[in-house]
mmCIF file of C-alpha atoms in Angstrom:
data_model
loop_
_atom_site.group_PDB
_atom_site.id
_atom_site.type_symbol
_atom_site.label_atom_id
_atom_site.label_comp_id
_atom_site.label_asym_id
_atom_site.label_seq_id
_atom_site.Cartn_x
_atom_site.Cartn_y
_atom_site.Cartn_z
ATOM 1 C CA UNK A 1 0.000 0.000 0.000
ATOM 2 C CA UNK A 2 1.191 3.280 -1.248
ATOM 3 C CA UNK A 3 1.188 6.453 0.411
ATOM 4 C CA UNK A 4 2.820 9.733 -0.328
ATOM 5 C CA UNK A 5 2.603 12.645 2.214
ATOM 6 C CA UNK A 6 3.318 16.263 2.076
ATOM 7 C CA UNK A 7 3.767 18.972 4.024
ATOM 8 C CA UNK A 8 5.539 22.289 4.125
ATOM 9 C CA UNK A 9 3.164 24.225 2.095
ATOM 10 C CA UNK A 10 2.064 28.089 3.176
ATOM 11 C CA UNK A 11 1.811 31.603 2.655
ATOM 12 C CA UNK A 12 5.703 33.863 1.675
ATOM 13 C CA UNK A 13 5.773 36.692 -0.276
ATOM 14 C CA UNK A 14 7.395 37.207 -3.274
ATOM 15 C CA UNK A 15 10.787 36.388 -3.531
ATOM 16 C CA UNK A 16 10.666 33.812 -0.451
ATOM 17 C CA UNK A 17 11.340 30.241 -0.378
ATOM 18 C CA UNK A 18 9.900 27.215 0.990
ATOM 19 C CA UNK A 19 10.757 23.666 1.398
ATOM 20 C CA UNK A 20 7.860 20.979 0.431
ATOM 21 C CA UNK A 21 8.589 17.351 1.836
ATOM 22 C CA UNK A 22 7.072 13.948 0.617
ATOM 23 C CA UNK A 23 7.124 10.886 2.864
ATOM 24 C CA UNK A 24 6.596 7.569 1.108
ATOM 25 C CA UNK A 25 5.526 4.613 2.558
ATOM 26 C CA UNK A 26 4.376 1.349 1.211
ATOM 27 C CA UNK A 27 7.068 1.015 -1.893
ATOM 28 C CA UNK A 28 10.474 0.242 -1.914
ATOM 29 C CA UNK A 29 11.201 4.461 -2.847
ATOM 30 C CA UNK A 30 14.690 4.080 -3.432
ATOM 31 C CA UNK A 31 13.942 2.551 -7.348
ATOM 32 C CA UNK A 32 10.821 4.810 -7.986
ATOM 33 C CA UNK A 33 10.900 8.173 -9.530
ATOM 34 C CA UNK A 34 9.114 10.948 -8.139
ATOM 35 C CA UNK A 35 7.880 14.044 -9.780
ATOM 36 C CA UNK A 36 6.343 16.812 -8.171
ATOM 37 C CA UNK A 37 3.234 18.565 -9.408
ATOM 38 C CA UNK A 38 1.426 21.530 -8.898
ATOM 39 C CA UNK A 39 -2.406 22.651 -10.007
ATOM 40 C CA UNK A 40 -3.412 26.561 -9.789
ATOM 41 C CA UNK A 41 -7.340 26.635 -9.457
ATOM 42 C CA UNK A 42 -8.928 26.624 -12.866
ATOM 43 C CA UNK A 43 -5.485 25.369 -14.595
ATOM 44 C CA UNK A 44 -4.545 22.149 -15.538
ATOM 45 C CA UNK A 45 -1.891 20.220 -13.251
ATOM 46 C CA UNK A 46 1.801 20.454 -14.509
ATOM 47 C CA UNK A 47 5.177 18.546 -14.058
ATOM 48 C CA UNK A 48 6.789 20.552 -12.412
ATOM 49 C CA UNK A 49 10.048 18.178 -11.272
ATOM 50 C CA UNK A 50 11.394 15.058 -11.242
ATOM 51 C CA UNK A 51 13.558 12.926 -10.261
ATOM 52 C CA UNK A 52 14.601 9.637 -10.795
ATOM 53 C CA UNK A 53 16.406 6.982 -8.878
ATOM 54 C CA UNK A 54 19.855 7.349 -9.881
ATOM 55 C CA UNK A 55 19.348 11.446 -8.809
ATOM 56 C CA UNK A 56 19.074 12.378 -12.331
ATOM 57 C CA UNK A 57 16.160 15.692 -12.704
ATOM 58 C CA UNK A 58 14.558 17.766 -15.141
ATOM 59 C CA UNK A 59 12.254 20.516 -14.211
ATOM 60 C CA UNK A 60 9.798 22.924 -16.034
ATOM 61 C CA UNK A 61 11.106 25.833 -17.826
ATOM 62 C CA UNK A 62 9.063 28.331 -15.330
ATOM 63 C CA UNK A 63 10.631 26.926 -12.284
ATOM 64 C CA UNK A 64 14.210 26.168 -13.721
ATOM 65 C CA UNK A 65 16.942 28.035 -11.579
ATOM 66 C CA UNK A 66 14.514 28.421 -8.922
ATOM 67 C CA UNK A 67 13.335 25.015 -7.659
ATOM 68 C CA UNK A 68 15.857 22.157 -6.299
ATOM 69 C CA UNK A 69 13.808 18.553 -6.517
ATOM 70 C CA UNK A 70 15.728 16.149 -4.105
ATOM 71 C CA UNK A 71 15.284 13.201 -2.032
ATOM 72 C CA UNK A 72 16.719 11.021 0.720
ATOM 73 C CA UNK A 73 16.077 7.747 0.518
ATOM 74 C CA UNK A 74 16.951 6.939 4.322
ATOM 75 C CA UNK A 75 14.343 8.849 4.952
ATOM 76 C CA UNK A 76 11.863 7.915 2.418
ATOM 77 C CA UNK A 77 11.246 11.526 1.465
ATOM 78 C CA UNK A 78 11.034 14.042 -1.621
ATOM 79 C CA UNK A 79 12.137 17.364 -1.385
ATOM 80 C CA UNK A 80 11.175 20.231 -3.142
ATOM 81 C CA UNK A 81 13.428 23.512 -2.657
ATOM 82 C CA UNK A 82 11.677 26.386 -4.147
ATOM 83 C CA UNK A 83 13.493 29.709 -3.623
ATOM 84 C CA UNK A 84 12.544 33.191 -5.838
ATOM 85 C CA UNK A 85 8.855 32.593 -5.606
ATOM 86 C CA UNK A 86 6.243 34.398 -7.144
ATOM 87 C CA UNK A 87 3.249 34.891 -7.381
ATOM 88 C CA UNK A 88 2.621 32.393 -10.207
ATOM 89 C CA UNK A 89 3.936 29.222 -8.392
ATOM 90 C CA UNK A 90 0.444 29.952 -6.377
ATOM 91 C CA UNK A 91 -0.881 26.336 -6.648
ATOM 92 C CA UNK A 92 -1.225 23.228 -4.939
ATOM 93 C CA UNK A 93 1.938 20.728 -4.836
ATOM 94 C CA UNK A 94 1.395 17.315 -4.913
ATOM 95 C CA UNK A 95 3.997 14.541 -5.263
ATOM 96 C CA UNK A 96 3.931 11.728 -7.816
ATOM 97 C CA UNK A 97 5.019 8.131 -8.427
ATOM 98 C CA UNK A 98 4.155 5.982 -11.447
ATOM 99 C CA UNK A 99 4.550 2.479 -9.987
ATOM 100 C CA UNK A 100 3.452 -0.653 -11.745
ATOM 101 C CA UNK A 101 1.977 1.789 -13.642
ATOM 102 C CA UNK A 102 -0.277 3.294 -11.289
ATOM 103 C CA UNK A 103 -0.341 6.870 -10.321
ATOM 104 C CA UNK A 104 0.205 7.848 -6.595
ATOM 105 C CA UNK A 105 -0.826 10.928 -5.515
ATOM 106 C CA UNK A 106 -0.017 12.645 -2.243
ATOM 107 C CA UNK A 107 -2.899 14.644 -0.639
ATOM 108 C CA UNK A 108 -1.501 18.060 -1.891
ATOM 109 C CA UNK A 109 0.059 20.867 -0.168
ATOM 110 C CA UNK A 110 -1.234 24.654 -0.863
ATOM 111 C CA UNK A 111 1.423 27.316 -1.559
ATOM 112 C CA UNK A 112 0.217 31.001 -2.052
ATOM 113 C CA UNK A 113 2.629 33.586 -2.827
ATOM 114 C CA UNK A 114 1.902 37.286 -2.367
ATOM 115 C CA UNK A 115 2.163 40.063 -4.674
#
């Protein structure tokens, strides 16, 4: 049984930086790739990172230079480093596995930044 939990979500203005986190449980996360997502309200969801299990990451144009994906697999977590934010990284964050071709969502983590 999969799970995937986040936290570290909240409110910074523009130009701040927050840290989302990703626990998995229930897979073996050192072989899985995670990606991290985000959904603003009335936009599709977007890739946003990811990385895979050898460390290897690619990351969306609007958040290149900006946002650090990274994980620890001692602790079975996903990081996502996002520093320079503005106000269009408003969204909710959700992390992402594709195992045995299955999607696994986490339960989403809102990040607002101010104007």
């Amino acid at each position: 049984q999969v799970q995937l939990v986040e936290s570290g979500g909240g409110l910074v203005q523009t130009g701040g930086s927050l840290r989302l986190s990703c626990a998995a449980s229930g897979t073996i996360f050192s072989i899985n790739t995670m990606n991290w997502y985000r959904q603003a309200p009335g936009k599709q969801r977007e890739l946003v990172a990811t990385i895979n299990s050898v460390g290897s990451t690619n990351y969306a144009d609007s958040v290149k230079g900006r946002f650090t994906i990274s994980r620890d697999n001692a602790k079975n977590t996903v990081y996502l480093q996002m520093n320079s934010l503005k106000p269009e990284d408003t969204a909710v964050y959700y992390c992402h596995s594709l195992i045995r071709y299955y999607n696994y969502w986490g339960q989403g983590t809102q990040v607002t930044v101010s104007s």
